[in-house]
PDB file of C-alpha atoms in Angstrom:
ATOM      1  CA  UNK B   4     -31.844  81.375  46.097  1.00  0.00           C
ATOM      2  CA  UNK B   5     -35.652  81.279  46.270  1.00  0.00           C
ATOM      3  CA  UNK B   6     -36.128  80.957  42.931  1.00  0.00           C
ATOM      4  CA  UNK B   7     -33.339  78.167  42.119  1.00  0.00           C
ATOM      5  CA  UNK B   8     -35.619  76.127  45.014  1.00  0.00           C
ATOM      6  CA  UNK B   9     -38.572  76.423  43.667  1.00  0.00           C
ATOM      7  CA  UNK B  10     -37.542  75.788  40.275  1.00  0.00           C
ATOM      8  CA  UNK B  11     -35.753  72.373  41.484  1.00  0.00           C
ATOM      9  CA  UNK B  12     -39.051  70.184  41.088  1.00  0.00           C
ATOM     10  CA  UNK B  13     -39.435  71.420  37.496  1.00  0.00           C
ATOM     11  CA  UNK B  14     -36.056  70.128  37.028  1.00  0.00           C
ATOM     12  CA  UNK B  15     -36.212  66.642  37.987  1.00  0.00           C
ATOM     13  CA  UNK B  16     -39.534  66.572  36.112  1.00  0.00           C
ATOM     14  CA  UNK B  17     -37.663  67.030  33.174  1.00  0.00           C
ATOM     15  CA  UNK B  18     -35.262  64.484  34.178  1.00  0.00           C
ATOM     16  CA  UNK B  19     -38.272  61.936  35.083  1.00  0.00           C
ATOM     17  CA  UNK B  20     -39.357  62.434  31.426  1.00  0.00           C
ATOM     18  CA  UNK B  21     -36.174  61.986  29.615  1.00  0.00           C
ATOM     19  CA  UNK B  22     -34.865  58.897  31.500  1.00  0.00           C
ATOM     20  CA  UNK B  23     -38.677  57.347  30.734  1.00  0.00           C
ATOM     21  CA  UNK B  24     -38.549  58.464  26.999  1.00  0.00           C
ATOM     22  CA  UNK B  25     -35.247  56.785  26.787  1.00  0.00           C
ATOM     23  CA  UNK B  26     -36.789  53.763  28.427  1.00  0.00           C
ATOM     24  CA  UNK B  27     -39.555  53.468  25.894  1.00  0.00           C
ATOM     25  CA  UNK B  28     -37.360  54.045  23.403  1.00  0.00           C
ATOM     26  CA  UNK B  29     -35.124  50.823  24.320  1.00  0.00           C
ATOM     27  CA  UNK B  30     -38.231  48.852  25.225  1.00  0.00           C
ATOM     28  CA  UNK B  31     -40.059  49.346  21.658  1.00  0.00           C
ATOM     29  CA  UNK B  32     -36.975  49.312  19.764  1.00  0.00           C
ATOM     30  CA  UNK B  33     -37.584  48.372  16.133  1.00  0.00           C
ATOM     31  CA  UNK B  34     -36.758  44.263  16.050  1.00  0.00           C
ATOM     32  CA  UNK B  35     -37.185  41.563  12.846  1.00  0.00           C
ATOM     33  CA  UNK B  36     -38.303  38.619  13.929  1.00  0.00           C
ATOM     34  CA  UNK B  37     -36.130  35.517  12.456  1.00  0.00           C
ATOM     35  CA  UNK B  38     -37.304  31.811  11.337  1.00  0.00           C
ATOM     36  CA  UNK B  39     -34.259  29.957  10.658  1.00  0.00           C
ATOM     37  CA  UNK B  40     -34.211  26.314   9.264  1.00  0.00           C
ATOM     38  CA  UNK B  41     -32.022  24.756   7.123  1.00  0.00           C
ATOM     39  CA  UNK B  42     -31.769  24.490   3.727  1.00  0.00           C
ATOM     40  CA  UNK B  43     -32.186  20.760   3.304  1.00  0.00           C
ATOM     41  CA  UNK B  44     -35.902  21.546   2.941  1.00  0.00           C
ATOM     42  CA  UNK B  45     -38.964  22.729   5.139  1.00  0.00           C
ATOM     43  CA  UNK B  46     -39.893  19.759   7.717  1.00  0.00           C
ATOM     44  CA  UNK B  47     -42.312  17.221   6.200  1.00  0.00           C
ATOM     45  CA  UNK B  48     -41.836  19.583   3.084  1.00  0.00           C
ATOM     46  CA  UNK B  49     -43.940  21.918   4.249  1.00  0.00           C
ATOM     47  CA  UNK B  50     -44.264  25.625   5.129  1.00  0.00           C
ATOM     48  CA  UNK B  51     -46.842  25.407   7.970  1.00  0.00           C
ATOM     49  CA  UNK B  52     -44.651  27.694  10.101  1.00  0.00           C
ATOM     50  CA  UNK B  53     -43.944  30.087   7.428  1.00  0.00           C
ATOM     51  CA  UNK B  54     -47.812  30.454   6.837  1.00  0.00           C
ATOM     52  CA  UNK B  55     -47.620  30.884  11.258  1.00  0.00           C
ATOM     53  CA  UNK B  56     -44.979  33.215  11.116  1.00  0.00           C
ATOM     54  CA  UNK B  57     -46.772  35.434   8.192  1.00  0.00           C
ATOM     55  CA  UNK B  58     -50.256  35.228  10.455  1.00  0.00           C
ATOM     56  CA  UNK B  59     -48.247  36.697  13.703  1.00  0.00           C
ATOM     57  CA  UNK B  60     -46.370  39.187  12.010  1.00  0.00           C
ATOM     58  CA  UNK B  61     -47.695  39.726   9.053  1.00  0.00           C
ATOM     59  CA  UNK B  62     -46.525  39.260   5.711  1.00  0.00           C
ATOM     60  CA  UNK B  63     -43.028  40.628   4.752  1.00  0.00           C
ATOM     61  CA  UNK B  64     -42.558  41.531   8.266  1.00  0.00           C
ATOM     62  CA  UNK B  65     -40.192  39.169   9.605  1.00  0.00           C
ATOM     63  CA  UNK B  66     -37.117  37.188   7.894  1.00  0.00           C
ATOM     64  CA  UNK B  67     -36.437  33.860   6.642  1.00  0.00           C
ATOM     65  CA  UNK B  68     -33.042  32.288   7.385  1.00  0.00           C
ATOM     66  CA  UNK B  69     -31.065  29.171   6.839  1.00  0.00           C
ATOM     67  CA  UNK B  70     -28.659  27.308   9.388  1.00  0.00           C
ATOM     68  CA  UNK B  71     -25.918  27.468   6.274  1.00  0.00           C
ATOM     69  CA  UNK B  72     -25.998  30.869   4.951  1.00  0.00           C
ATOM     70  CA  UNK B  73     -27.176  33.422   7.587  1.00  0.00           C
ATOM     71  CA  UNK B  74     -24.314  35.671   9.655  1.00  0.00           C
ATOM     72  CA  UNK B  75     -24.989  34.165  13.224  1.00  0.00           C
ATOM     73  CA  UNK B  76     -23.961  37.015  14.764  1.00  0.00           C
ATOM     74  CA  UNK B  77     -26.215  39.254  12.818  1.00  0.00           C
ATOM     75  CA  UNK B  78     -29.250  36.814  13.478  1.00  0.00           C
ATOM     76  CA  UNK B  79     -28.172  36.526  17.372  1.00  0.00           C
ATOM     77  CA  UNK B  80     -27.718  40.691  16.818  1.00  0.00           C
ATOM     78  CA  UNK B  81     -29.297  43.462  19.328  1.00  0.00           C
ATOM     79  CA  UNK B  82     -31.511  44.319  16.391  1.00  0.00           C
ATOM     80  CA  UNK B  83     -33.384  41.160  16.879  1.00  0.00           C
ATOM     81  CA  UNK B  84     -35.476  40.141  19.737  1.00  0.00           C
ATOM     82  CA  UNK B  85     -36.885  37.263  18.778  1.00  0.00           C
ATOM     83  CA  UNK B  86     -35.513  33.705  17.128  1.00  0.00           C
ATOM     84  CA  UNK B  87     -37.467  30.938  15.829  1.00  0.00           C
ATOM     85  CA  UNK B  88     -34.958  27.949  15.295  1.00  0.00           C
ATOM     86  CA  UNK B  89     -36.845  24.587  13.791  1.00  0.00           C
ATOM     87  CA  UNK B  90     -35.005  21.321  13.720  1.00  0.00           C
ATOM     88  CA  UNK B  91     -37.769  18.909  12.616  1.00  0.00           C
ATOM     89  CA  UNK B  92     -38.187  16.035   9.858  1.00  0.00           C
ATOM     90  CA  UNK B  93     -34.813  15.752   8.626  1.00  0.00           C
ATOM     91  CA  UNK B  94     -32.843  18.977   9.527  1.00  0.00           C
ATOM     92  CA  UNK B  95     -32.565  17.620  13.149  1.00  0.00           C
ATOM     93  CA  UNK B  96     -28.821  16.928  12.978  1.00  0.00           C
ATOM     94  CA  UNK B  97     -28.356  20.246  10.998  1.00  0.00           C
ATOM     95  CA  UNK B  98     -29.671  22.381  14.090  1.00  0.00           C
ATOM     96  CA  UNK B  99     -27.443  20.316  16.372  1.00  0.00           C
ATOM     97  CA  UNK B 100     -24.475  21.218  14.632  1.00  0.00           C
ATOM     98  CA  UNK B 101     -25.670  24.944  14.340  1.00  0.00           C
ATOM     99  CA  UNK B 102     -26.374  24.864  18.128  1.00  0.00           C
ATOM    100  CA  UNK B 103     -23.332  23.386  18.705  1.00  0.00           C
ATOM    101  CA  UNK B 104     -21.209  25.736  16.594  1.00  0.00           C
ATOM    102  CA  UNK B 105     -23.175  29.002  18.161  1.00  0.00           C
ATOM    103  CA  UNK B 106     -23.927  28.234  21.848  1.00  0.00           C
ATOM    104  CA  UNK B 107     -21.880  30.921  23.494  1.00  0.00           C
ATOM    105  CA  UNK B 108     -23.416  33.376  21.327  1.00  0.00           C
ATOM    106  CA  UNK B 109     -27.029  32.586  21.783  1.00  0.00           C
ATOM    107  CA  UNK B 110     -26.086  31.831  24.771  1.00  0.00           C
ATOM    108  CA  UNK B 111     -25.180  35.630  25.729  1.00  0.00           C
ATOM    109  CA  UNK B 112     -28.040  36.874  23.130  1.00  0.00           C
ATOM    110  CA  UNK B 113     -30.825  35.362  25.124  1.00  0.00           C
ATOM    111  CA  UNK B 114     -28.917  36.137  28.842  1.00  0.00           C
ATOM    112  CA  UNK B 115     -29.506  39.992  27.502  1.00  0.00           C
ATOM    113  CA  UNK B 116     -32.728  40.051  26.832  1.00  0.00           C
ATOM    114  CA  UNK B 117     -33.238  37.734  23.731  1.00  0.00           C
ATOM    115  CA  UNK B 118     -36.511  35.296  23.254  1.00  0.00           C
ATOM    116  CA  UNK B 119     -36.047  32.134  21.624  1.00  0.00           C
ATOM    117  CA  UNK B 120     -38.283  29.497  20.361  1.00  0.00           C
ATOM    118  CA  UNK B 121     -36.088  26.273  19.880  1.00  0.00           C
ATOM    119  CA  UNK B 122     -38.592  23.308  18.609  1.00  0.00           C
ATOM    120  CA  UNK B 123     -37.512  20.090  16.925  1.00  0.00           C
ATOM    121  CA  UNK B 124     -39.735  16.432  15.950  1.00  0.00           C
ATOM    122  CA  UNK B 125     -36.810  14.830  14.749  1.00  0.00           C
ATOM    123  CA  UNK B 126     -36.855  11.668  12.077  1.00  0.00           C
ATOM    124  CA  UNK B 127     -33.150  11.388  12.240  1.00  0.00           C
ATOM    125  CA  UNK B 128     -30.302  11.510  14.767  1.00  0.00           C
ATOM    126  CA  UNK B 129     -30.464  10.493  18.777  1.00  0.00           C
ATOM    127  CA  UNK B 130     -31.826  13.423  20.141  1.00  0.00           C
ATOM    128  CA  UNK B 131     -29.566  16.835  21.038  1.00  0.00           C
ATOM    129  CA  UNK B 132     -28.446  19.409  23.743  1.00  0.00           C
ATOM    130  CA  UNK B 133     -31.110  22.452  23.242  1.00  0.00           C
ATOM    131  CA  UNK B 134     -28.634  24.239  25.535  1.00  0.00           C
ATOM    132  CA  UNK B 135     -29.341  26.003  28.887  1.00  0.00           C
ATOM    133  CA  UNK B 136     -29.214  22.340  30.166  1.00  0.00           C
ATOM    134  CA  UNK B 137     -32.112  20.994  28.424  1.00  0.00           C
ATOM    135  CA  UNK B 138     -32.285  18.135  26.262  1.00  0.00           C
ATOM    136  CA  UNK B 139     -34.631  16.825  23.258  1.00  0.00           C
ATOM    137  CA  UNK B 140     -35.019  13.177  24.184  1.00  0.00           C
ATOM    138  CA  UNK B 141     -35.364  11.151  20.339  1.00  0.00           C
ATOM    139  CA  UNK B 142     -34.454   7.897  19.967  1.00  0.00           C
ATOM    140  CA  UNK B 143     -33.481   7.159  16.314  1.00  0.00           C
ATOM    141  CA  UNK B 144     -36.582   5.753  14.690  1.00  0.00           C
ATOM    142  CA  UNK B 145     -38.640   5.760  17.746  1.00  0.00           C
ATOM    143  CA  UNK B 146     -41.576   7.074  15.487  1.00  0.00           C
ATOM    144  CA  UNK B 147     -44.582   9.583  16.987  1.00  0.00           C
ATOM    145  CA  UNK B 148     -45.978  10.328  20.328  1.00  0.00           C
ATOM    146  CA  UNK B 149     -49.887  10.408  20.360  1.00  0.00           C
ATOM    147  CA  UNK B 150     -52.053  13.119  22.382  1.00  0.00           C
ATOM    148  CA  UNK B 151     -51.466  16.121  24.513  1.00  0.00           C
ATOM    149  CA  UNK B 152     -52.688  18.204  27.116  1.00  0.00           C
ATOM    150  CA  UNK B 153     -51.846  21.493  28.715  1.00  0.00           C
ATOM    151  CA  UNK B 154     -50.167  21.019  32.406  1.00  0.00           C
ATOM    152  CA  UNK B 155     -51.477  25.376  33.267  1.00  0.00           C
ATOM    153  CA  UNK B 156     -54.794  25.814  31.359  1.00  0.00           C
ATOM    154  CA  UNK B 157     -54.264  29.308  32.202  1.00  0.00           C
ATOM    155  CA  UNK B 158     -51.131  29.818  30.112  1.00  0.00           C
ATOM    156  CA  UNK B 159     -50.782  32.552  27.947  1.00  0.00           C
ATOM    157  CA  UNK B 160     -50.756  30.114  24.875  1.00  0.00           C
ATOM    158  CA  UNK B 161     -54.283  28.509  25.599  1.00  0.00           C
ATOM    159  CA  UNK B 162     -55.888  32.080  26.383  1.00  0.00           C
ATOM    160  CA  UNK B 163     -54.874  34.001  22.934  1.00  0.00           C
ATOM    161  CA  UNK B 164     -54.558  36.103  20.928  1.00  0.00           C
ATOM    162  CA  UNK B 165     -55.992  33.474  18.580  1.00  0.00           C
ATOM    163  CA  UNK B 166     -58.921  31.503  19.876  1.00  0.00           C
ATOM    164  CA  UNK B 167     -60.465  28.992  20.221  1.00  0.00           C
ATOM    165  CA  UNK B 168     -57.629  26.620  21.696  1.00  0.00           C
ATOM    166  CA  UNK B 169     -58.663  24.407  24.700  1.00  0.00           C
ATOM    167  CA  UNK B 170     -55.645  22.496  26.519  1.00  0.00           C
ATOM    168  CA  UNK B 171     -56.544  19.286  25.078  1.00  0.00           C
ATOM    169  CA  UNK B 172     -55.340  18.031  22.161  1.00  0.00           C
ATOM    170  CA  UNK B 173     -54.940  14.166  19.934  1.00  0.00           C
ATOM    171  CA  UNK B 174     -53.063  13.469  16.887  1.00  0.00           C
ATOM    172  CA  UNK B 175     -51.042  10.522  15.010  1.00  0.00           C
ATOM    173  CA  UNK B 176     -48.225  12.601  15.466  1.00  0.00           C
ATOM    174  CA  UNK B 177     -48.599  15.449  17.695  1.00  0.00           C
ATOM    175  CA  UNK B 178     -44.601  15.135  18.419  1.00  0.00           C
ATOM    176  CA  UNK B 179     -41.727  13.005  17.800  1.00  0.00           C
ATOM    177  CA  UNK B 180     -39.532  14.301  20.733  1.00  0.00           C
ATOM    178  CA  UNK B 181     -40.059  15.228  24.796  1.00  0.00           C
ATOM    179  CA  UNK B 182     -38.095  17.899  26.331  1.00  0.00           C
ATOM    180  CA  UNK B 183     -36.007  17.236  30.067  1.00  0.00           C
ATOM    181  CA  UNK B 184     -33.604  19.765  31.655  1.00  0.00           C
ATOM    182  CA  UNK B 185     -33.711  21.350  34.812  1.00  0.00           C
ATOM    183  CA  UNK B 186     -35.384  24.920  35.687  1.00  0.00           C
ATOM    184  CA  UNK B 187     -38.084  24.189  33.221  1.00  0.00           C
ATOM    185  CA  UNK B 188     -41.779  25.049  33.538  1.00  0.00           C
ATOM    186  CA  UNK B 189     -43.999  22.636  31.483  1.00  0.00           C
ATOM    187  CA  UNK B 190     -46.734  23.851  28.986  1.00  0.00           C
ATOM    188  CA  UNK B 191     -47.834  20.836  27.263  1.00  0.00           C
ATOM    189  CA  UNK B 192     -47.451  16.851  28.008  1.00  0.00           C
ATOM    190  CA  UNK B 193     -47.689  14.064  25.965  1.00  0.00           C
ATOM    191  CA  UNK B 194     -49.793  11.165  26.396  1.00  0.00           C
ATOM    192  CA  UNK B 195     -46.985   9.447  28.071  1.00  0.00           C
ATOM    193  CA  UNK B 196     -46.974  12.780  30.673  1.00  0.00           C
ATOM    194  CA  UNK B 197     -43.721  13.966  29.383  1.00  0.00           C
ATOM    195  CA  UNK B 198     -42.769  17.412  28.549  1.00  0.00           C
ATOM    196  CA  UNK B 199     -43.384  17.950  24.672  1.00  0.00           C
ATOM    197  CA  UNK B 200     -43.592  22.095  25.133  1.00  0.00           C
ATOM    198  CA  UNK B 201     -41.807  23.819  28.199  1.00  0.00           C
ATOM    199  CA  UNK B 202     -39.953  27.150  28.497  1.00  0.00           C
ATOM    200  CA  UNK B 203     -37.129  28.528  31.147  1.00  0.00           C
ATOM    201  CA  UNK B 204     -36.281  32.097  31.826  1.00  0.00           C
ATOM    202  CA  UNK B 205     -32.447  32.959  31.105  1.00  0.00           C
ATOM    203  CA  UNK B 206     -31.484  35.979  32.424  1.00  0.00           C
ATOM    204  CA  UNK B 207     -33.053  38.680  31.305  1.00  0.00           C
ATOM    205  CA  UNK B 208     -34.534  36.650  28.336  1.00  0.00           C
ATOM    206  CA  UNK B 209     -36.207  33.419  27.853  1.00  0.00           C
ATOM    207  CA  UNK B 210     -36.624  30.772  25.769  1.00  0.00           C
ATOM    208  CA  UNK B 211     -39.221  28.042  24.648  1.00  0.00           C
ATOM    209  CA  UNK B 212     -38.295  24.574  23.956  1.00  0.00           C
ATOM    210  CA  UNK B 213     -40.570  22.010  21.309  1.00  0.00           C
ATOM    211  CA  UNK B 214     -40.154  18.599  20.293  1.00  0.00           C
ATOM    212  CA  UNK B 215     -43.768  19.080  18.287  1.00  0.00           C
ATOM    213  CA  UNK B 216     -44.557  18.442  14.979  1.00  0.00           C
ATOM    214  CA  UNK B 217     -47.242  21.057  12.642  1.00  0.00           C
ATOM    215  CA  UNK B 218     -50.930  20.748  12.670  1.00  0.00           C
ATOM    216  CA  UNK B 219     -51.542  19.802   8.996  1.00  0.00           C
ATOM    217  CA  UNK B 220     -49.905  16.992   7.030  1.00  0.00           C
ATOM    218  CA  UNK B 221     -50.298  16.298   3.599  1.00  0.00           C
ATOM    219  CA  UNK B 222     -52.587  13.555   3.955  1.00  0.00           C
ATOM    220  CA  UNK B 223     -54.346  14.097   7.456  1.00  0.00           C
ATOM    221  CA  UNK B 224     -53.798  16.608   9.979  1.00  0.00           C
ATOM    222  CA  UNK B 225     -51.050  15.585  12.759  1.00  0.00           C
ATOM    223  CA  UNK B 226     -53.237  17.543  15.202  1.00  0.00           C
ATOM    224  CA  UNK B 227     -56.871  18.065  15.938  1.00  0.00           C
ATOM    225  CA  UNK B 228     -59.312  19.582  16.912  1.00  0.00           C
ATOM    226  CA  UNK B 229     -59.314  22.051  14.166  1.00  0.00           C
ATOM    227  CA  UNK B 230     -59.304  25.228  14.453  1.00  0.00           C
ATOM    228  CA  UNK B 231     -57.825  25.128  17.773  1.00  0.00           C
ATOM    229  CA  UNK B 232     -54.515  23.625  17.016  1.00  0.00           C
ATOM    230  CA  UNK B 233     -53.464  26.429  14.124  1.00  0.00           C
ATOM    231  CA  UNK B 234     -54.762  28.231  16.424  1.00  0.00           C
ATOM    232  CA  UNK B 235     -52.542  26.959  19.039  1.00  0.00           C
ATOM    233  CA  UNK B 236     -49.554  26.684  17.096  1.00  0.00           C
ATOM    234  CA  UNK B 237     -49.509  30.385  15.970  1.00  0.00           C
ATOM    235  CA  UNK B 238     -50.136  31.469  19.550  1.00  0.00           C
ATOM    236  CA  UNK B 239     -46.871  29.303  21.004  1.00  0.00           C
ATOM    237  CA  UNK B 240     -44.975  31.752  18.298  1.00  0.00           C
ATOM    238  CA  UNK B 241     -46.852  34.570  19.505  1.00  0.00           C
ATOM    239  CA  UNK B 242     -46.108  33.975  22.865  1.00  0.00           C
ATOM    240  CA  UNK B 243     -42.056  32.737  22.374  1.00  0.00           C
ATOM    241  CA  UNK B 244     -41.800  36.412  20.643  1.00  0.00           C
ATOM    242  CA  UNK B 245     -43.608  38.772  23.394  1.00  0.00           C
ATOM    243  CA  UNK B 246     -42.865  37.341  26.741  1.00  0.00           C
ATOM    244  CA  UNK B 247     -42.747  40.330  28.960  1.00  0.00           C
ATOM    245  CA  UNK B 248     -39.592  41.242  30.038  1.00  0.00           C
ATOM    246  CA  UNK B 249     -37.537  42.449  33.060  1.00  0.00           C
ATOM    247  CA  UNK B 250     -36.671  46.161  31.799  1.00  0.00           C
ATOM    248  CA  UNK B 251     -40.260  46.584  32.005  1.00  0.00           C
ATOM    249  CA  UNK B 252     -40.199  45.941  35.776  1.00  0.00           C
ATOM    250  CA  UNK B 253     -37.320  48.314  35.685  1.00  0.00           C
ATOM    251  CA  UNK B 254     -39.120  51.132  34.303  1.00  0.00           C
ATOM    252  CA  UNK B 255     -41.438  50.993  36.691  1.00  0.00           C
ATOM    253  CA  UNK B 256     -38.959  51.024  39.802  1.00  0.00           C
ATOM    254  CA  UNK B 257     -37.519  53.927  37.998  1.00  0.00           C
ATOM    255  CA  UNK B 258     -40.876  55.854  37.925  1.00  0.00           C
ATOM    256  CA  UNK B 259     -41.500  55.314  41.325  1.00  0.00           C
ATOM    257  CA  UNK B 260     -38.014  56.807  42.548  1.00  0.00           C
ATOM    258  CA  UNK B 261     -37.890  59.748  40.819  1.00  0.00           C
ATOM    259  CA  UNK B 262     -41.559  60.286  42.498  1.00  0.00           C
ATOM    260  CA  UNK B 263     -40.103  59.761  45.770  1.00  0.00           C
ATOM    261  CA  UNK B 264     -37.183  61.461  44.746  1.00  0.00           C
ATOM    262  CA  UNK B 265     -39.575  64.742  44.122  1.00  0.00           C
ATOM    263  CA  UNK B 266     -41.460  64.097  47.344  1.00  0.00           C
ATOM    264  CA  UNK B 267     -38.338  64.456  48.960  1.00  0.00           C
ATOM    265  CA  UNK B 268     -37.228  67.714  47.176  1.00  0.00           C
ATOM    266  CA  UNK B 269     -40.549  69.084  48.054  1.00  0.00           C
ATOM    267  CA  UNK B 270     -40.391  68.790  51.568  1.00  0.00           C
ATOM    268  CA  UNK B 271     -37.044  71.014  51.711  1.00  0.00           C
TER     269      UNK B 271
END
């Protein structure tokens, strides 16, 4: 009997360790990040977010979908933690319809744990449901919205990993489209103090919501200063695909009871 006692500790040890391998395990699960558009054409012709997407993740390690030929339910998969869907130029109405067709599904993707970067600057179309009772406010024609500035300075977005950014920004057309829903916290305001760049935690998951445009143009750049804006666009897609979540909360709660849960055993 003595020695089944003393060996009890060792044994929930062992148990600690498993239950926080398997935690680790879940938490740094392999996961491609997707960018999916349609295939009318890259907003403003352009691959500005591709070139973001490659500087985040690096090159070859993330994938590159279309609205019309990707299997939502493997995009909106476990496998995946974080979705990048862009609606701007003139592939607004084609993410409506694609939201439209898949909300139940994203829906439950992002309730489990999935991160989501919506962002549309329309030039077609009356605006859309983003879902989670949020709404991209565009009124057909209703051309750009000039200037920005950061409503928390101390967001995550304006602090890194690229720098420098500041929290003030100008532009001809910084975005075509301002963001209203309830539950929302606001990261960036137009001149006009309306929510261009805001983000809501659902669930377990959250997502980010965008009505902006890209830095560079053909002709002039939509934003400035340079290089804070590229560097504040790639950070918004940095950010959308690491916000920290819950389970990590959870692992610690579990660490701490199994300690107590020894403590206890030891005082026997």
């Amino acid at each position: 009997m003595k020695n089944q006692h003393t060996n009890q500790p060792m044994h929930f040890v062992q148990i600690a360790i498993t239950v926080c391998i398997l935690l680790f395990a879940i938490l740094d699960s392999p996961a491609a990040p997707v960018y999916l558009r349609s295939n009318v054409g890259a907003p403003w012709g352009l691959l500005g977010n591709e070139t973001a997407m490659d500087a985040v993740f690096g090159t070859g390690n993330w994938l590159d979908q279309r609205f019309e030929i990707a299997n939502p339910a493997t995009v909106f998969s476990a496998s995946n933690s974080f979705v990048f869907l862009e609606g701007g130029d003139s592939s607004a109405d084609e993410l409506e319809t694609y939201l439209n067709t898949n909300s139940s599904l994203i829906s439950t993707w992002v309730t489990a744990g999935g991160k989501l970067l919506i962002n549309a600057a329309p030039n077609e179309g009356n605006g859309m449901s983003l879902g989670f009772d949020v709404i991209l406010n565009y009124a057909s024609g209703s051309g750009s919205n000039t200037g920005s500035s950061s409503s928390n300075p101390s967001h995550p977005i304006f602090l890194g990993p690229e720098t420098p950014v500041g929290s003030n920004f100008t532009g001809s057309s910084f975005s075509h489209a301002y963001i209203t829903g309830t539950g929302l916290t606001t990261i960036l305001l137009d001149s006009s103090n309306r929510i261009i760049l805001g983000e809501k935690s659902i669930g377990l998951g959250n997502v980010v919501f965008g009505g902006l445009t890209l830095p560079f143009f053909q002709t002039h750049p939509s934003w400035t200063p340079q290089p804070n804006v590229a560097n504040l666009h790639q950070n918004i897609i940095s950010y959308a695909a690491s916000v920290p979540e819950p389970a990590t909360g959870l692992l610690l709660m579990t660490g701490m009871g199994v300690t107590a849960l020894l403590r206890r055993r030891r005082s026997f």
